[in-house]
Coordinates of N, CA and C in Angstrom, one line a residue:
V1 N 109.3 291.4 -160.5 CA 109.7 290.0 -160.6 C 109.0 289.2 -159.5
E2 N 108.3 288.2 -159.9 CA 107.6 287.3 -158.9 C 108.6 286.3 -158.4
I3 N 108.6 286.1 -157.1 CA 109.4 285.1 -156.4 C 108.7 283.8 -156.3
Q4 N 109.3 282.7 -156.8 CA 108.7 281.4 -156.7 C 109.0 280.7 -155.4
L5 N 108.0 280.1 -154.8 CA 108.2 279.3 -153.6 C 108.8 278.0 -154.1
I6 N 109.9 277.6 -153.5 CA 110.5 276.3 -153.7 C 110.1 275.3 -152.7
P7 N 109.2 274.3 -153.1 CA 108.5 273.5 -152.2 C 109.3 272.8 -151.1
N8 N 110.5 272.3 -151.4 CA 111.2 271.6 -150.4 C 112.4 272.4 -149.8
R9 N 112.3 273.7 -149.8 CA 113.3 274.6 -149.3 C 113.0 274.9 -147.8
I10 N 114.0 274.7 -147.0 CA 114.0 275.1 -145.6 C 114.9 276.2 -145.4
I11 N 114.6 277.1 -144.5 CA 115.5 278.3 -144.3 C 115.8 278.4 -142.8
H12 N 117.0 278.7 -142.5 CA 117.5 279.1 -141.1 C 118.2 280.4 -141.2
V13 N 117.8 281.3 -140.4 CA 118.4 282.7 -140.3 C 119.0 282.8 -138.9
G14 N 120.3 283.1 -138.8 CA 120.8 283.4 -137.5 C 122.3 283.3 -137.5
R15 N 122.9 283.8 -136.5 CA 124.4 283.7 -136.3 C 124.8 282.3 -136.2
L16 N 125.9 281.9 -136.9 CA 126.4 280.6 -136.9 C 127.3 280.4 -135.6
V17 N 126.6 280.0 -134.5 CA 127.3 279.8 -133.2 C 126.7 278.4 -132.7
K18 N 127.5 277.8 -131.8 CA 127.1 276.5 -131.4 C 125.7 276.4 -130.8
W19 N 125.3 277.4 -130.0 CA 124.0 277.3 -129.4 C 122.8 277.4 -130.4
N20 N 123.0 277.8 -131.6 CA 122.0 277.8 -132.6 C 121.7 276.5 -133.3
R21 N 122.6 275.5 -133.0 CA 122.5 274.1 -133.4 C 122.2 273.9 -134.8
V22 N 122.8 274.7 -135.7 CA 122.7 274.5 -137.1 C 123.2 273.1 -137.6
D23 N 124.2 272.6 -136.8 CA 124.7 271.2 -137.1 C 123.6 270.2 -137.0
L24 N 122.7 270.4 -136.0 CA 121.5 269.5 -135.9 C 120.6 269.5 -137.1
L25 N 120.4 270.7 -137.6 CA 119.6 270.9 -138.8 C 120.2 270.3 -140.0
I26 N 121.5 270.4 -140.2 CA 122.2 269.8 -141.3 C 122.0 268.2 -141.2
K27 N 122.2 267.7 -140.0 CA 122.0 266.3 -139.8 C 120.6 265.8 -140.0
A28 N 119.6 266.6 -139.7 CA 118.2 266.3 -140.0 C 118.0 266.3 -141.6
V29 N 118.6 267.2 -142.3 CA 118.5 267.2 -143.7 C 119.2 266.0 -144.3
N30 N 120.3 265.5 -143.7 CA 120.9 264.3 -144.1 C 120.0 263.1 -144.0
I31 N 119.2 263.0 -142.9 CA 118.2 262.0 -142.7 C 117.1 262.0 -143.8
L32 N 116.7 263.3 -144.2 CA 115.6 263.5 -145.1 C 116.0 263.4 -146.5
E33 N 117.2 263.5 -146.8 CA 117.7 263.6 -148.2 C 117.3 262.4 -149.0
N34 N 117.2 261.2 -148.4 CA 116.8 260.0 -149.1 C 115.3 260.1 -149.5
H35 N 114.5 260.8 -148.7 CA 113.1 260.9 -148.9 C 112.7 262.0 -149.8
F36 N 113.4 263.1 -149.7 CA 113.2 264.3 -150.6 C 114.6 264.6 -151.2
S37 N 114.8 264.1 -152.4 CA 116.1 264.3 -153.1 C 116.4 265.7 -153.4
D38 N 115.3 266.5 -153.6 CA 115.5 267.9 -153.9 C 115.4 268.8 -152.7
I39 N 115.5 268.3 -151.5 CA 115.5 269.1 -150.3 C 116.6 270.1 -150.3
E40 N 116.3 271.3 -149.9 CA 117.4 272.3 -149.9 C 117.3 273.1 -148.5
L41 N 118.4 273.3 -147.9 CA 118.5 274.1 -146.7 C 119.3 275.3 -147.0
L42 N 118.7 276.5 -146.8 CA 119.4 277.8 -146.9 C 119.8 278.2 -145.6
I43 N 121.1 278.4 -145.4 CA 121.6 278.9 -144.1 C 122.1 280.4 -144.3
I44 N 121.3 281.3 -143.7 CA 121.6 282.7 -143.8 C 122.3 283.1 -142.5
G45 N 123.5 283.6 -142.6 CA 124.2 284.0 -141.4 C 125.7 283.7 -141.5
S46 N 126.4 284.2 -140.6 CA 127.9 283.9 -140.5 C 128.2 283.9 -139.0
G47 N 129.4 283.4 -138.8 CA 129.8 283.3 -137.4 C 130.9 282.3 -137.2
P48 N 131.4 282.1 -136.0 CA 132.5 281.2 -135.7 C 132.4 279.7 -136.1
E49 N 131.1 279.3 -136.2 CA 130.9 277.9 -136.5 C 130.8 277.6 -138.0
E50 N 131.0 278.6 -138.8 CA 130.8 278.5 -140.3 C 131.6 277.4 -140.9
D51 N 132.9 277.4 -140.6 CA 133.8 276.4 -141.2 C 133.5 275.0 -140.8
N52 N 133.1 274.8 -139.5 CA 132.7 273.5 -138.9 C 131.5 273.0 -139.6
L53 N 130.5 273.9 -139.9 CA 129.3 273.5 -140.5 C 129.5 273.2 -142.0
K54 N 130.4 273.9 -142.6 CA 130.7 273.6 -144.0 C 131.4 272.2 -144.1
D55 N 132.3 272.0 -143.2 CA 133.0 270.6 -143.1 C 132.0 269.5 -142.9
L56 N 131.0 269.7 -142.0 CA 130.0 268.7 -141.7 C 129.2 268.5 -143.0
T57 N 128.8 269.5 -143.7 CA 128.0 269.4 -144.9 C 128.8 268.6 -146.0
K58 N 130.1 268.8 -146.1 CA 130.9 268.1 -147.0 C 131.1 266.6 -146.6
R59 N 131.3 266.4 -145.3 CA 131.4 265.0 -144.8 C 130.1 264.2 -145.1
L60 N 129.0 264.8 -145.0 CA 127.7 264.2 -145.2 C 127.3 264.2 -146.7
S61 N 128.2 264.7 -147.6 CA 127.9 264.7 -149.0 C 126.6 265.5 -149.3
L62 N 126.4 266.6 -148.6 CA 125.2 267.4 -148.8 C 125.4 268.8 -149.5
N63 N 126.6 268.9 -150.2 CA 126.9 270.2 -150.8 C 125.9 270.6 -151.8
S64 N 125.1 269.7 -152.4 CA 124.1 270.1 -153.4 C 122.8 270.4 -152.6
N65 N 122.7 270.1 -151.4 CA 121.4 270.3 -150.6 C 121.5 271.5 -149.6
V66 N 122.7 271.8 -149.2 CA 122.9 272.8 -148.1 C 123.6 274.0 -148.8
K67 N 123.0 275.2 -148.7 CA 123.6 276.4 -149.3 C 123.9 277.4 -148.2
F68 N 125.1 277.8 -148.1 CA 125.5 278.8 -147.2 C 125.5 280.1 -147.9
I69 N 124.6 281.0 -147.5 CA 124.4 282.3 -148.1 C 125.3 283.4 -147.5
G70 N 125.6 283.2 -146.3 CA 126.3 284.3 -145.6 C 125.4 285.2 -144.9
A71 N 125.9 286.3 -144.3 CA 125.1 287.2 -143.6 C 124.3 288.1 -144.6
V72 N 123.1 288.3 -144.4 CA 122.2 289.2 -145.3 C 121.7 290.3 -144.5
Y73 N 122.1 291.5 -144.8 CA 121.6 292.7 -144.0 C 120.6 293.5 -144.8
K74 N 120.4 293.2 -146.1 CA 119.4 294.0 -146.8 C 118.1 293.3 -146.7
S75 N 117.1 294.0 -146.2 CA 115.8 293.4 -145.9 C 115.1 292.9 -147.2
D76 N 115.4 293.5 -148.4 CA 114.7 293.0 -149.6 C 115.3 291.7 -150.0
M77 N 116.6 291.5 -149.8 CA 117.2 290.2 -150.1 C 116.8 289.1 -149.1
L78 N 116.7 289.5 -147.9 CA 116.2 288.5 -146.9 C 114.8 288.1 -147.2
A79 N 114.0 289.1 -147.6 CA 112.6 288.8 -147.9 C 112.5 287.8 -149.1
K80 N 113.3 288.0 -150.1 CA 113.3 287.0 -151.2 C 113.6 285.6 -150.8
Y81 N 114.6 285.5 -149.9 CA 115.0 284.1 -149.4 C 113.8 283.6 -148.6
M82 N 113.2 284.4 -147.8 CA 112.1 283.9 -146.9 C 110.9 283.5 -147.8
I83 N 110.5 284.4 -148.7 CA 109.4 284.1 -149.6 C 109.5 282.8 -150.4
S84 N 110.8 282.5 -150.8 CA 111.0 281.4 -151.7 C 111.1 280.1 -150.9
S85 N 111.1 280.2 -149.5 CA 111.3 279.0 -148.7 C 109.9 278.5 -148.1
A86 N 109.8 277.2 -147.9 CA 108.6 276.6 -147.5 C 108.4 276.6 -145.9
I87 N 109.5 276.4 -145.2 CA 109.5 276.2 -143.8 C 110.7 277.0 -143.1
Y88 N 110.4 277.6 -142.0 CA 111.5 278.2 -141.2 C 111.8 277.2 -140.1
V89 N 113.1 276.9 -139.9 CA 113.5 276.0 -138.8 C 114.6 276.7 -137.9
L90 N 114.3 276.6 -136.6 CA 115.3 277.1 -135.7 C 115.6 275.9 -134.8
A91 N 116.8 275.4 -134.9 CA 117.2 274.1 -134.2 C 117.7 274.4 -132.8
G92 N 118.1 275.6 -132.5 CA 118.7 275.9 -131.2 C 118.0 277.2 -130.6
M93 N 118.9 278.0 -130.0 CA 118.4 279.2 -129.4 C 118.1 280.2 -130.5
G94 N 117.2 281.2 -130.2 CA 116.9 282.1 -131.2 C 116.3 283.4 -130.7
G95 N 115.9 284.2 -131.6 CA 115.4 285.5 -131.2 C 114.3 285.9 -132.1
L96 N 114.5 287.1 -132.7 CA 113.4 287.7 -133.5 C 113.2 287.0 -134.9
S97 N 114.1 286.0 -135.2 CA 114.0 285.4 -136.5 C 112.6 284.6 -136.6
I98 N 112.1 284.1 -135.5 CA 110.8 283.4 -135.5 C 109.7 284.4 -135.9
N99 N 109.7 285.6 -135.3 CA 108.7 286.6 -135.6 C 108.8 287.0 -137.1
E100 N 110.0 287.2 -137.6 CA 110.3 287.6 -139.0 C 109.7 286.5 -139.9
A101 N 110.0 285.2 -139.7 CA 109.5 284.1 -140.5 C 108.0 284.1 -140.5
M102 N 107.4 284.3 -139.3 CA 106.0 284.3 -139.2 C 105.3 285.4 -140.0
A103 N 106.0 286.6 -140.0 CA 105.5 287.8 -140.7 C 105.5 287.5 -142.2
F104 N 106.3 286.6 -142.7 CA 106.4 286.1 -144.1 C 105.5 284.9 -144.3
G105 N 104.7 284.5 -143.3 CA 103.7 283.5 -143.5 C 104.4 282.1 -143.6
K106 N 105.4 281.9 -142.8 CA 106.1 280.6 -142.8 C 105.7 279.8 -141.5
P107 N 105.5 278.5 -141.7 CA 105.4 277.6 -140.5 C 106.7 277.5 -139.9
V108 N 106.8 277.4 -138.5 CA 108.0 277.4 -137.8 C 108.2 276.1 -137.1
I109 N 109.4 275.5 -137.2 CA 109.8 274.3 -136.4 C 110.9 274.7 -135.5
C110 N 110.7 274.5 -134.2 CA 111.7 274.9 -133.2 C 111.6 274.0 -132.0
S111 N 112.6 274.1 -131.2 CA 112.5 273.4 -129.9 C 112.4 274.5 -128.8
V112 N 112.6 274.2 -127.6 CA 112.6 275.3 -126.6 C 113.7 276.2 -126.8
C113 N 113.4 277.5 -127.0 CA 114.5 278.5 -127.4 C 114.8 279.4 -126.2
D114 N 114.4 280.6 -126.3 CA 114.6 281.6 -125.3 C 113.4 282.0 -124.5
G115 N 112.3 281.3 -124.8 CA 111.0 281.6 -124.1 C 110.0 282.4 -124.9
T116 N 110.5 283.2 -125.9 CA 109.6 284.0 -126.7 C 108.8 283.1 -127.6
E117 N 109.3 281.9 -128.0 CA 108.6 281.0 -128.9 C 107.3 280.5 -128.3
K118 N 107.2 280.5 -127.0 CA 106.0 279.9 -126.4 C 104.8 280.7 -126.7
K119 N 104.9 282.0 -126.9 CA 103.8 282.9 -127.4 C 103.6 282.8 -128.9
L120 N 104.6 282.4 -129.6 CA 104.6 282.5 -131.1 C 104.2 281.2 -131.7
V121 N 104.8 280.1 -131.3 CA 104.7 278.8 -132.0 C 103.7 278.0 -131.3
R122 N 102.6 277.6 -131.9 CA 101.6 276.7 -131.3 C 101.6 275.4 -132.1
D123 N 102.0 274.4 -131.4 CA 102.2 273.1 -132.0 C 101.0 272.6 -132.7
G124 N 101.2 272.3 -134.0 CA 100.1 271.8 -134.9 C 99.3 272.9 -135.4
F125 N 99.4 274.1 -135.0 CA 98.6 275.3 -135.5 C 99.4 276.1 -136.5
N126 N 100.6 276.5 -136.1 CA 101.5 277.3 -137.1 C 102.9 276.7 -137.1
G127 N 103.1 275.5 -136.6 CA 104.4 274.9 -136.6 C 104.4 273.7 -135.7
Y128 N 105.7 273.3 -135.4 CA 105.9 272.1 -134.6 C 107.1 272.4 -133.7
Y129 N 107.0 271.8 -132.5 CA 108.1 271.7 -131.6 C 108.7 270.3 -131.7
F130 N 110.1 270.3 -131.7 CA 110.8 269.0 -131.7 C 111.5 268.8 -130.4
K131 N 111.8 267.6 -130.1 CA 112.6 267.3 -128.8 C 114.0 267.9 -129.0
E132 N 114.3 268.8 -128.0 CA 115.6 269.5 -128.0 C 116.8 268.6 -128.2
G133 N 117.6 268.9 -129.2 CA 118.8 268.1 -129.5 C 118.6 266.8 -130.2
N134 N 117.3 266.5 -130.6 CA 117.0 265.2 -131.3 C 116.9 265.4 -132.8
K135 N 117.9 265.0 -133.5 CA 117.9 265.1 -135.0 C 116.8 264.3 -135.6
Y136 N 116.4 263.2 -135.0 CA 115.4 262.3 -135.6 C 114.0 263.0 -135.5
D137 N 113.7 263.5 -134.3 CA 112.5 264.2 -134.1 C 112.4 265.4 -135.0
L138 N 113.5 266.2 -135.1 CA 113.5 267.3 -136.0 C 113.2 266.9 -137.4
A139 N 113.9 265.9 -137.9 CA 113.7 265.4 -139.3 C 112.2 265.0 -139.5
N140 N 111.7 264.3 -138.5 CA 110.3 263.9 -138.5 C 109.3 265.0 -138.7
K141 N 109.5 266.1 -137.9 CA 108.7 267.3 -138.0 C 108.8 268.0 -139.3
I142 N 110.0 268.0 -139.9 CA 110.2 268.6 -141.2 C 109.5 267.8 -142.2
K143 N 109.6 266.4 -142.1 CA 109.0 265.5 -143.1 C 107.5 265.6 -143.0
L144 N 106.9 265.8 -141.8 CA 105.4 266.0 -141.7 C 105.0 267.2 -142.6
L145 N 105.7 268.2 -142.6 CA 105.3 269.4 -143.3 C 105.6 269.3 -144.8
L146 N 106.8 268.8 -145.1 CA 107.2 268.7 -146.6 C 106.3 267.7 -147.3
S147 N 105.8 266.8 -146.6 CA 104.9 265.7 -147.2 C 103.5 266.3 -147.4
N148 N 103.2 267.5 -146.9 CA 101.8 268.0 -147.0 C 101.9 269.5 -147.2
Q149 N 101.9 269.9 -148.5 CA 102.0 271.3 -148.9 C 100.8 272.1 -148.4
N150 N 99.6 271.4 -148.2 CA 98.4 272.1 -147.7 C 98.6 272.6 -146.3
E151 N 99.3 271.7 -145.5 CA 99.6 272.1 -144.1 C 100.6 273.2 -144.1
I152 N 101.6 273.3 -145.0 CA 102.5 274.4 -145.0 C 101.7 275.7 -145.2
V153 N 100.8 275.7 -146.2 CA 100.0 276.9 -146.5 C 99.1 277.2 -145.2
R154 N 98.4 276.3 -144.7 CA 97.5 276.5 -143.5 C 98.3 277.1 -142.3
M155 N 99.4 276.4 -142.0 CA 100.2 276.9 -140.9 C 100.8 278.2 -141.1
G156 N 101.3 278.5 -142.4 CA 101.8 279.8 -142.7 C 100.8 280.9 -142.6
K157 N 99.6 280.6 -143.0 CA 98.5 281.7 -142.8 C 98.3 281.9 -141.3
N158 N 98.3 280.8 -140.5 CA 98.2 281.0 -139.1 C 99.3 281.8 -138.4
S159 N 100.5 281.6 -138.9 CA 101.6 282.4 -138.5 C 101.4 283.9 -138.7
E160 N 101.0 284.2 -140.0 CA 100.7 285.6 -140.3 C 99.6 286.2 -139.4
T161 N 98.6 285.4 -139.1 CA 97.5 285.9 -138.3 C 98.0 286.2 -136.9
I162 N 98.8 285.3 -136.3 CA 99.3 285.6 -135.0 C 100.1 286.9 -134.9
I163 N 101.0 287.1 -135.9 CA 101.8 288.3 -136.0 C 100.9 289.5 -136.2
R164 N 100.0 289.4 -137.1 CA 99.1 290.6 -137.4 C 98.2 290.9 -136.2
D165 N 97.6 289.9 -135.6 CA 96.5 290.2 -134.6 C 97.0 290.1 -133.2
E166 N 98.0 289.4 -132.9 CA 98.4 289.2 -131.5 C 99.7 289.7 -131.0
I167 N 100.7 289.4 -131.8 CA 102.1 289.7 -131.3 C 102.8 290.5 -132.4
N168 N 102.7 291.9 -132.2 CA 103.3 292.8 -133.1 C 103.8 294.0 -132.3
I169 N 104.3 295.0 -132.9 CA 104.9 296.1 -132.2 C 103.9 296.8 -131.3
N170 N 102.6 296.9 -131.7 CA 101.6 297.6 -130.9 C 101.3 296.8 -129.7
T171 N 101.1 295.5 -129.8 CA 100.7 294.7 -128.6 C 101.9 294.6 -127.6
V172 N 103.1 294.5 -128.2 CA 104.3 294.5 -127.3 C 104.4 295.8 -126.5
I173 N 104.2 296.9 -127.2 CA 104.3 298.2 -126.5 C 103.3 298.3 -125.5
N174 N 102.0 297.9 -125.8 CA 100.9 297.9 -124.8 C 101.3 297.1 -123.6
G175 N 102.0 295.9 -123.8 CA 102.4 295.0 -122.8 C 103.3 295.7 -121.8
Y176 N 104.2 296.5 -122.4 CA 105.2 297.2 -121.5 C 104.5 298.3 -120.7

């Protein structure tokens, strides 16, 4: 079964905790919803903020745009969600999810995270950085990509190249 890319689908993978700032991502989708009526945000993960995030989604009337998938532990299911998404967004702190998204050829939008992103995300090459905590800048960076499918493809290929050639299990082991 071939998995179709859904052009205006954004994905976030991570625990639903305050410092991951999924609320900021939902607010950015709210800003973009008028520009991209078919924008869709997949939120993969669970955690203590889940109810608050669902309430925020309901208050902003985004129930048809924001999908809460829950925690996904099967790699084949996670792969299907990643492959069908256009952009990976990390609005707050993060970890290996950036590497994973890049391995699937996704452009990455993030702010300053835990430091690992500095080696992974190169602004304008395989993604964008947004001003930390700024929903308008986050929305603007998402809009830049969703408005240009060729950039999504180009940056996605660049993400794959970085993971394949520069930052992978072999280069990390050699670094240690």
